[in-house]
Coordinates of C-alpha atoms in Angstrom, one line a residue:
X1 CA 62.7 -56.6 138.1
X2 CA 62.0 -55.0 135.0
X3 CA 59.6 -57.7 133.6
X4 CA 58.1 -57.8 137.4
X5 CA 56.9 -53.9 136.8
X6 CA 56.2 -54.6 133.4
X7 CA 53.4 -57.2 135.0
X8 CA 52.0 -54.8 137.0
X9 CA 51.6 -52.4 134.8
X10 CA 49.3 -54.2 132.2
X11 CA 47.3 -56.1 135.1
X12 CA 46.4 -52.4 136.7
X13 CA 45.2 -51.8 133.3
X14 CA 42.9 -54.1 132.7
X15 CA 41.3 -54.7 136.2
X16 CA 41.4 -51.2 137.9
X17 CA 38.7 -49.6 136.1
X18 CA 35.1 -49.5 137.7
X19 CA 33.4 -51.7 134.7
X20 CA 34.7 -54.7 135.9
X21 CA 34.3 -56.8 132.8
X22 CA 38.1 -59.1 133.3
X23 CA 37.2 -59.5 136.6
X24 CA 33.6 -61.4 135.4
X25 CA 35.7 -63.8 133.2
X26 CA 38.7 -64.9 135.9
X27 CA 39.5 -67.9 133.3
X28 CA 40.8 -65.6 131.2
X29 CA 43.9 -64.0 133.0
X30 CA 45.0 -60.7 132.6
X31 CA 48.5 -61.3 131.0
X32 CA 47.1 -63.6 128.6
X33 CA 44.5 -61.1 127.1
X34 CA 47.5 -58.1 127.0
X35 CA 49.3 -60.9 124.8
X36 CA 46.5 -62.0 122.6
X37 CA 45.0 -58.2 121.9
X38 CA 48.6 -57.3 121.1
X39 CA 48.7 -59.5 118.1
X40 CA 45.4 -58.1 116.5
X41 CA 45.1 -56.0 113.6
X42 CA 44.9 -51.9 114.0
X43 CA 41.0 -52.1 112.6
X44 CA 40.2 -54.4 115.2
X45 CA 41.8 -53.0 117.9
X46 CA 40.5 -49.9 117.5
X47 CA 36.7 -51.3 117.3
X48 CA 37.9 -53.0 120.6
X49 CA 38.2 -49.8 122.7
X50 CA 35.0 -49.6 122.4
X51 CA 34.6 -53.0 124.9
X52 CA 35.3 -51.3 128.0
X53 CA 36.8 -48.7 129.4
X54 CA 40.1 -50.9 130.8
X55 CA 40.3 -52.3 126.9
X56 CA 40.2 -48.5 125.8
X57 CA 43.3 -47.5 128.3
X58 CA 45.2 -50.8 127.7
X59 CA 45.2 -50.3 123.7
X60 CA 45.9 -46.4 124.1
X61 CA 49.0 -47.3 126.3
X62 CA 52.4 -46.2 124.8
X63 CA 53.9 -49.9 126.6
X64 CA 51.0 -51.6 124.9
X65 CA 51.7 -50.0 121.1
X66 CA 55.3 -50.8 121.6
X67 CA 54.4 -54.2 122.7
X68 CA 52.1 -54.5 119.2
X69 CA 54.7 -52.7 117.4
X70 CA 57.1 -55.7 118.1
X71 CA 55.0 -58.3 117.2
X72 CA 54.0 -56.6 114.1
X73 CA 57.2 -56.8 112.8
X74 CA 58.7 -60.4 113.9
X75 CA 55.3 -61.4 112.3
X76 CA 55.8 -63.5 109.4
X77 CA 52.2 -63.3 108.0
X78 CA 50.9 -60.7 105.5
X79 CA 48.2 -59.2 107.0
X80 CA 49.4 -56.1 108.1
X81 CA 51.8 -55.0 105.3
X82 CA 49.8 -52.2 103.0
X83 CA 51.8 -50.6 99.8
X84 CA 51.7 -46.6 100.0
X85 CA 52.7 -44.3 96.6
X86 CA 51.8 -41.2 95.3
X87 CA 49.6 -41.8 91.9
X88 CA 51.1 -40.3 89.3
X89 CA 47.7 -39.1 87.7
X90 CA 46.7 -37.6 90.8
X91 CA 49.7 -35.2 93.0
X92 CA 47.3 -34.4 96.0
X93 CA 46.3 -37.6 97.0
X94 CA 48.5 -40.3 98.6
X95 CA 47.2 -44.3 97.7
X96 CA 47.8 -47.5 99.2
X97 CA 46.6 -51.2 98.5
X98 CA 47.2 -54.2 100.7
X99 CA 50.0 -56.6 100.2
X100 CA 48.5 -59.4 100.8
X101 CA 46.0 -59.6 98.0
X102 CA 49.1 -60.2 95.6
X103 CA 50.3 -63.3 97.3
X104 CA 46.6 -64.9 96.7
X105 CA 45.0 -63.3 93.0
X106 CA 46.7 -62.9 90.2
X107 CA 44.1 -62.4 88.1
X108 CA 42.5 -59.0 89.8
X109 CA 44.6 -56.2 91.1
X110 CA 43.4 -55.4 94.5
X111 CA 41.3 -52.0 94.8
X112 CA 43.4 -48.3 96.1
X113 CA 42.8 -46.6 98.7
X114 CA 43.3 -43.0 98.7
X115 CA 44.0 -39.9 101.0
X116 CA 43.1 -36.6 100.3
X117 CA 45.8 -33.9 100.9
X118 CA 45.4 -30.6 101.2
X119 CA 48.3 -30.1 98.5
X120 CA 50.8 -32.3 96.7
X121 CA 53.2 -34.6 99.1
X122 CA 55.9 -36.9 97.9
X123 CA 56.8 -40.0 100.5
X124 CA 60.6 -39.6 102.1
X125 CA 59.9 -43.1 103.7
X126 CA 58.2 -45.3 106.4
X127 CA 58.9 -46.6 109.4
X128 CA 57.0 -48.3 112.2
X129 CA 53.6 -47.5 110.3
X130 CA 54.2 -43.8 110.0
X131 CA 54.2 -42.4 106.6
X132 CA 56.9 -39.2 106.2
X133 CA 55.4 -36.7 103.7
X134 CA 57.4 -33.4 101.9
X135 CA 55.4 -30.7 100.9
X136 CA 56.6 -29.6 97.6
X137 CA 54.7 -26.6 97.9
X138 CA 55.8 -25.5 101.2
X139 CA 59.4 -27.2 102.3
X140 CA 58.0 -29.4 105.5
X141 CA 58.2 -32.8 106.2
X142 CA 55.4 -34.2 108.5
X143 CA 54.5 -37.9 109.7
X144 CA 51.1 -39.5 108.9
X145 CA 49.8 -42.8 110.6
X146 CA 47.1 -43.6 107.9
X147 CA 45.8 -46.6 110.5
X148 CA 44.3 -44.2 113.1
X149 CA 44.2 -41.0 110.9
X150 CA 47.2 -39.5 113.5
X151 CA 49.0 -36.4 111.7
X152 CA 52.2 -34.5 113.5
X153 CA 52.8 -31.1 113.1
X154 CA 54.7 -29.8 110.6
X155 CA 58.2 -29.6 110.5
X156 CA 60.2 -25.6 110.2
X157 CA 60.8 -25.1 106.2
X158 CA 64.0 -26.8 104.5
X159 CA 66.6 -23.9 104.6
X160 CA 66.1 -21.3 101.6
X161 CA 63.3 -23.5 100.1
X162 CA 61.9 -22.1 97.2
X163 CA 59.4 -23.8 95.2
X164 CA 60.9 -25.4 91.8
X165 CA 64.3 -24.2 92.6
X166 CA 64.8 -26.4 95.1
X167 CA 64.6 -30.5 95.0
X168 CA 65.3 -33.8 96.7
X169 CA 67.7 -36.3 95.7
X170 CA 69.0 -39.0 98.2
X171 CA 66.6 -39.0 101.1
X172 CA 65.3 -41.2 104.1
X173 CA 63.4 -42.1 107.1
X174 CA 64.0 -43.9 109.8
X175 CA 63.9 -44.7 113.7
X176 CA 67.0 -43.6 116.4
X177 CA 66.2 -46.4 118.9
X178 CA 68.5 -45.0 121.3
X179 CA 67.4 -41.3 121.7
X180 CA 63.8 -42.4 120.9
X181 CA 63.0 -40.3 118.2
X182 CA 62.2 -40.3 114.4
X183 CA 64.1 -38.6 112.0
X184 CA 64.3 -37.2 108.0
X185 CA 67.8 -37.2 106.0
X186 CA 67.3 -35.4 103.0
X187 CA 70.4 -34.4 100.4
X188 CA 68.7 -31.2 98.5
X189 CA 70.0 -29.2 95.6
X190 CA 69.4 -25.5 95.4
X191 CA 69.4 -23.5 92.3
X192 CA 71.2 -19.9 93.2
X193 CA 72.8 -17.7 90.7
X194 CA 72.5 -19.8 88.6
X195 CA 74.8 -22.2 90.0
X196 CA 73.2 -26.1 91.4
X197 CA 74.5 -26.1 95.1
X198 CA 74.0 -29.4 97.3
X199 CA 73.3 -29.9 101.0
X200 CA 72.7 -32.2 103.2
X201 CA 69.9 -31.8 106.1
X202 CA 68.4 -33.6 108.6
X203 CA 65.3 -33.1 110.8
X204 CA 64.8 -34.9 114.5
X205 CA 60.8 -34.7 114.9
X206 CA 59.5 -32.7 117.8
X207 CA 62.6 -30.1 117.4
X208 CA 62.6 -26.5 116.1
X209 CA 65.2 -26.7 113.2
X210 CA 66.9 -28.9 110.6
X211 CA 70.8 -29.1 110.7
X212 CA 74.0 -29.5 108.6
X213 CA 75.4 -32.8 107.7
X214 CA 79.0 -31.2 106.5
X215 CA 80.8 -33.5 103.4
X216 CA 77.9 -35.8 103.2
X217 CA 78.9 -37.9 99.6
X218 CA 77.1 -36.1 96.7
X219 CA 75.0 -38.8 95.1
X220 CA 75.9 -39.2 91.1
X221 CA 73.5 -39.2 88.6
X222 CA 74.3 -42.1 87.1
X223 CA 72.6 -43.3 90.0
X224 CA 68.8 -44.4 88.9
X225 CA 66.4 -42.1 90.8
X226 CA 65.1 -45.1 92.6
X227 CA 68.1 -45.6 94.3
X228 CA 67.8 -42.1 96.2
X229 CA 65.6 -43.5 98.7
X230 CA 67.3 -44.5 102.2
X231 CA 66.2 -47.8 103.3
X232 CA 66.1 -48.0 107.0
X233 CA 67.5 -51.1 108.7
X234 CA 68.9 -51.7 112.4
X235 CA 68.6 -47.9 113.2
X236 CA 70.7 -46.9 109.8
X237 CA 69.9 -45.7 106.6
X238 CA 71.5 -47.1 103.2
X239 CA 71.7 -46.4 99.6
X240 CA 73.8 -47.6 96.9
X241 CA 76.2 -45.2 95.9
X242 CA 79.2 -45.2 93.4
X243 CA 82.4 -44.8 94.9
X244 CA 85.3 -42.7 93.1
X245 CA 88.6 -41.7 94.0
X246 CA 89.0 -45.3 93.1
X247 CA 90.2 -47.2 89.6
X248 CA 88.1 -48.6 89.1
X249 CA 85.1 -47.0 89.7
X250 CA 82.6 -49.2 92.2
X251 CA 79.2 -49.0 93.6
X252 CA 79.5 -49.1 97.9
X253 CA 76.4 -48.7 100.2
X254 CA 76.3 -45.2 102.4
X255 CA 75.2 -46.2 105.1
X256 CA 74.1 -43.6 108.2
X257 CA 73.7 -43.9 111.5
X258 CA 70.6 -42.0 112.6
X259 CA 72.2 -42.4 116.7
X260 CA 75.7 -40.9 116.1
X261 CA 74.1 -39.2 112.3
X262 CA 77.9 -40.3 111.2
X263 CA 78.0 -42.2 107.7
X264 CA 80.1 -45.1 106.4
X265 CA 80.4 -47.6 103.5
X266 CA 79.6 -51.0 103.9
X267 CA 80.5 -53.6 100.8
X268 CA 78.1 -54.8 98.9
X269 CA 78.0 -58.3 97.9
X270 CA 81.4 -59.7 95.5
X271 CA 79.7 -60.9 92.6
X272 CA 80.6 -63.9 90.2
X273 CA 80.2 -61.8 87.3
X274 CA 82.2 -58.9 85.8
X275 CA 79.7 -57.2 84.1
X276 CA 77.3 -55.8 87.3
X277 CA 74.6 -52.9 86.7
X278 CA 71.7 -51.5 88.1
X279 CA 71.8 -52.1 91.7
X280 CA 68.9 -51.6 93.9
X281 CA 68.3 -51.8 97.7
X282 CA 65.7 -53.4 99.6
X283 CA 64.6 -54.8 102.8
X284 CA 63.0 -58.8 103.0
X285 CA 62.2 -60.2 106.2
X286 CA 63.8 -57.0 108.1
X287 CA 67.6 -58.0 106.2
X288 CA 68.6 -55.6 103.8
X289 CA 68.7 -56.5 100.0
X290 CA 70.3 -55.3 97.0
X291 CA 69.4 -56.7 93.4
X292 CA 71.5 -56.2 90.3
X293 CA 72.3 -57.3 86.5
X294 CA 74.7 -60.2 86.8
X295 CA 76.3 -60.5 83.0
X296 CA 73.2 -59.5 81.2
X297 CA 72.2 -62.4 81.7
X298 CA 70.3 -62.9 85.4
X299 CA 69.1 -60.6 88.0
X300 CA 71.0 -61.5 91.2
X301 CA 69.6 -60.8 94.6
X302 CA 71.4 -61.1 98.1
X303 CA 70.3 -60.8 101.7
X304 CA 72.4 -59.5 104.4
X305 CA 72.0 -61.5 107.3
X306 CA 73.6 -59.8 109.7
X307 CA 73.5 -56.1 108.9
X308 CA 76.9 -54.4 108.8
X309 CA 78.6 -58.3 108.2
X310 CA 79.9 -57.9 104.6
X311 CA 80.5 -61.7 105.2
X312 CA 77.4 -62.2 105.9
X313 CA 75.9 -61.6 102.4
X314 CA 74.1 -64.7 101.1
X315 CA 72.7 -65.5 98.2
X316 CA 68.6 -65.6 97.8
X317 CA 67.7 -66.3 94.3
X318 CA 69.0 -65.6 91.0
X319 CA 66.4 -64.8 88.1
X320 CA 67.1 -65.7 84.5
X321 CA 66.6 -62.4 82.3
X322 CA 65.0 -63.3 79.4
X323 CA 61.9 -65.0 82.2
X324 CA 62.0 -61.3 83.3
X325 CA 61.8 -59.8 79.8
X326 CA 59.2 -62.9 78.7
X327 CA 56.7 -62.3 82.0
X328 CA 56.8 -58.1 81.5
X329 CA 57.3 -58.2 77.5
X330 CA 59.6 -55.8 77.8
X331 CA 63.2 -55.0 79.7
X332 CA 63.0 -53.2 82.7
X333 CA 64.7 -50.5 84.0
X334 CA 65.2 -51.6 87.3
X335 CA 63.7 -54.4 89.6
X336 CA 63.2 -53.6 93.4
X337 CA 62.8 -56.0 96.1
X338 CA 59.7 -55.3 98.4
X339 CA 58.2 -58.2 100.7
X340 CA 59.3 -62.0 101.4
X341 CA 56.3 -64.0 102.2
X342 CA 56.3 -66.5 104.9
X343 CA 55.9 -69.8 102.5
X344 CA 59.0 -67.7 100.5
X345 CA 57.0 -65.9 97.7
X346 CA 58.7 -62.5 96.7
X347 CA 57.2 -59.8 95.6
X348 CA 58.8 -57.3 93.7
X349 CA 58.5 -54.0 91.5
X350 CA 59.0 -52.8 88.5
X351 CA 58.0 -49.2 87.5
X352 CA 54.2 -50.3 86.6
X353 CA 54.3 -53.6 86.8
X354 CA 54.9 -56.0 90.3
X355 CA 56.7 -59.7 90.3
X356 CA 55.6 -62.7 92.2
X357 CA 58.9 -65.3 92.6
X358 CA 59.0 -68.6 94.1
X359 CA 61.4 -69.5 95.7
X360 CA 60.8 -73.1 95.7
X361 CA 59.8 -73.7 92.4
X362 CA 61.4 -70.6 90.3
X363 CA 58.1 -69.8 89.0
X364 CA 57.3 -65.9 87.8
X365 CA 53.9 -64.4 87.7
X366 CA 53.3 -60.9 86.2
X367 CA 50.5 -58.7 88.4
X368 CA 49.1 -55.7 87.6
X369 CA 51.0 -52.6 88.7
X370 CA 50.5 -48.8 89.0
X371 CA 51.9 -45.7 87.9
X372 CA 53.0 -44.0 91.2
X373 CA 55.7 -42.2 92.5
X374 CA 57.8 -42.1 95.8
X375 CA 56.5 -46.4 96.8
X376 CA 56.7 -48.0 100.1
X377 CA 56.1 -50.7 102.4
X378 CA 53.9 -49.5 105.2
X379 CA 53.5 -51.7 108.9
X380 CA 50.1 -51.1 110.4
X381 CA 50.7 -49.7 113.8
X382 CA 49.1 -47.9 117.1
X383 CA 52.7 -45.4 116.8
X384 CA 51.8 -42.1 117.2
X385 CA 54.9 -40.3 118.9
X386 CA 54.3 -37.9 121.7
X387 CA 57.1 -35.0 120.6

């Protein structure tokens, strides 16, 4: 029944307009044209509501972004996967470059774009092609589609937020399929009285306030700063956090539920080494990943096929070391997974550098990188929620 109406729907959308232009071209039916202009690119589609006037209400149709949204991210291809940072040289702009171009040349590092902001903004994550931004200055979070130039409103202020006494740590982003809304974790410590005090917050877009997440885990600092940020998988956000209370000591992932905004652990991956270090999270083809030193001796990296299922960890590639320290000339400090390709190239990061792996033939190319802060994967999309 559902699919019936579903039907309807997106034929009354392309044939009840006045200009007629589907109903010229009968060969073409209407369900097959709502299926192929659902698999084309943002850019295009948004030259293509210029076609007709049923094209222009079919392609600005919450069913019909949804409908793109999900076939954006089952796609396997690289063509609509853009990497967004903040450039370190330059605090009021946000930058992003396409992924694709490192899959395909080496030898040149594809050109940045950039986005004027009206002050500094950090990146607390992305989800479904939106873009969450902080204001350091002012305390706000607010979401930015870069794809068709859609900004929210601005979020109330973090609670007390006062500017350089008051920063970040562990943070996310993420999507609450079942109330349909977007939401902001972030753990903050506040400077008062000279005392550090940490709290937990999180903001629901489209509401007035942020609230209270009570005994949420403190992260440590021997935590890497790149592990503070929350990657969101199957409605949850993780991080890698070390677990004490325990001897001894051993890193778990927090994960949080942005439905029920309840927290757990999940285990991470038993490795065959003793001597683990420096584990990073990740998400390849929509799994999460975590990456670590094995030994000293190999970067290990693992997939979680079925998310939650510690049994169903598996094994994606192990990396000698010394072809890591070789390719960058030096030893880095930590090495984040970012995008599997569909002919099973991964790309990864370093701090300035990126990392081509093949899967099928263990080579390692070097590319160029960039200094930037706050990096992430960005889905072109149509999303711009309605709060």
């Amino acid at each position: 029944m559902g699919e019936e109406n579903d039907t309807s729907k997106r034929q009354l959308y392309l044939s009840s307009t006045g200009d007629g232009l589907l109903h010229r071209q009968p060969f073409l039916p209407d369900e097959l044209v709502f299926e192929i202009l659902s698999r084309l690119p943002v850019k295009s589609l948004l030259q293509y509501k210029c076609v007709s006037k049923s094209w222009k209400t079919l392609i600005s149709d919450p069913q019909f972004t949804q409908t793109h949204l999900r076939n954006l991210i089952v796609d396997p291809t690289i063509n609509h996967q853009r990497f967004f940072y903040s450039p370190e040289s330059k605090p009021s702009k946000i930058a992003s470059i396409p992924v694709k171009p490192l899959f395909e040349n080496l030898s040149e590092p594809p050109k940045a774009t950039e986005f004027s902001m009206e002050h500094e903004y950090g990146i607390l994550g992305s989800c479904n092609g939106l873009l969450c931004l902080f204001s350091f200055k002012e305390g706000y979070v607010t979401l930015l589609n870069p794809s068709i130039e859609w900004k929210s409103k601005i979020s109330p202020t973090l609670d007390s937020y006062e500017y350089h006494k008051y920063w970040i740590t562990y943070h996310g982003f993420g999507y609450d399929h079942v109330n349909d809304r977007y939401k902001v974790l972030a753990v903050v410590c506040v400077v008062a009285n000279g005392i550090v005090k940490k709290l937990t917050q999180i903001h629901t877009f489209g509401e007035n306030s942020w609230t209270s997440i009570p005994n949420f885990p403190s992260p440590s600092p021997m935590i890497s700063r790149f592990s503070w940020v929350g990657k969101f998988v199957s409605g949850t956000l993780n991080w890698v956090i070390i677990k004490t209370g325990v001897i001894p000591k051993r890193n778990v992932i927090l994960s949080f539920d942005l439905a029920k905004e309840t927290y757990k652990e999940v285990l991470l991956p038993e490795p065959d080494g003793v001597d683990v270090s420096n584990h990073v999270l990740g998400v390849l083809s929509n799994c999460l990943c975590v990456c670590f030193d094995s030994n000293k001796t190999h970067s290990d990296f693992w997939l979680m096929k079925k998310y939650g299922v510690a049994e169903s960890w598996t094994r994606l590639m192990m990396i000698p070391l010394n072809k890591i320290w070789h390719c960058l000339q030096s030893r880095p400090d930590f090495i984040q997974p970012l995008f599997m390709s569909e002919n099973s190239s991964v790309l990864l990061r370093t701090y300035s550098k990126f990392l081509l792996y093949n899967l099928n033939n263990g080579r390692l190319d070097c590319l160029q990188g960039y200094n930037e802060f706050d990096p992430d994967i960005y889905h072109e999309s149509l999303v711009s929620p309605k709060f």
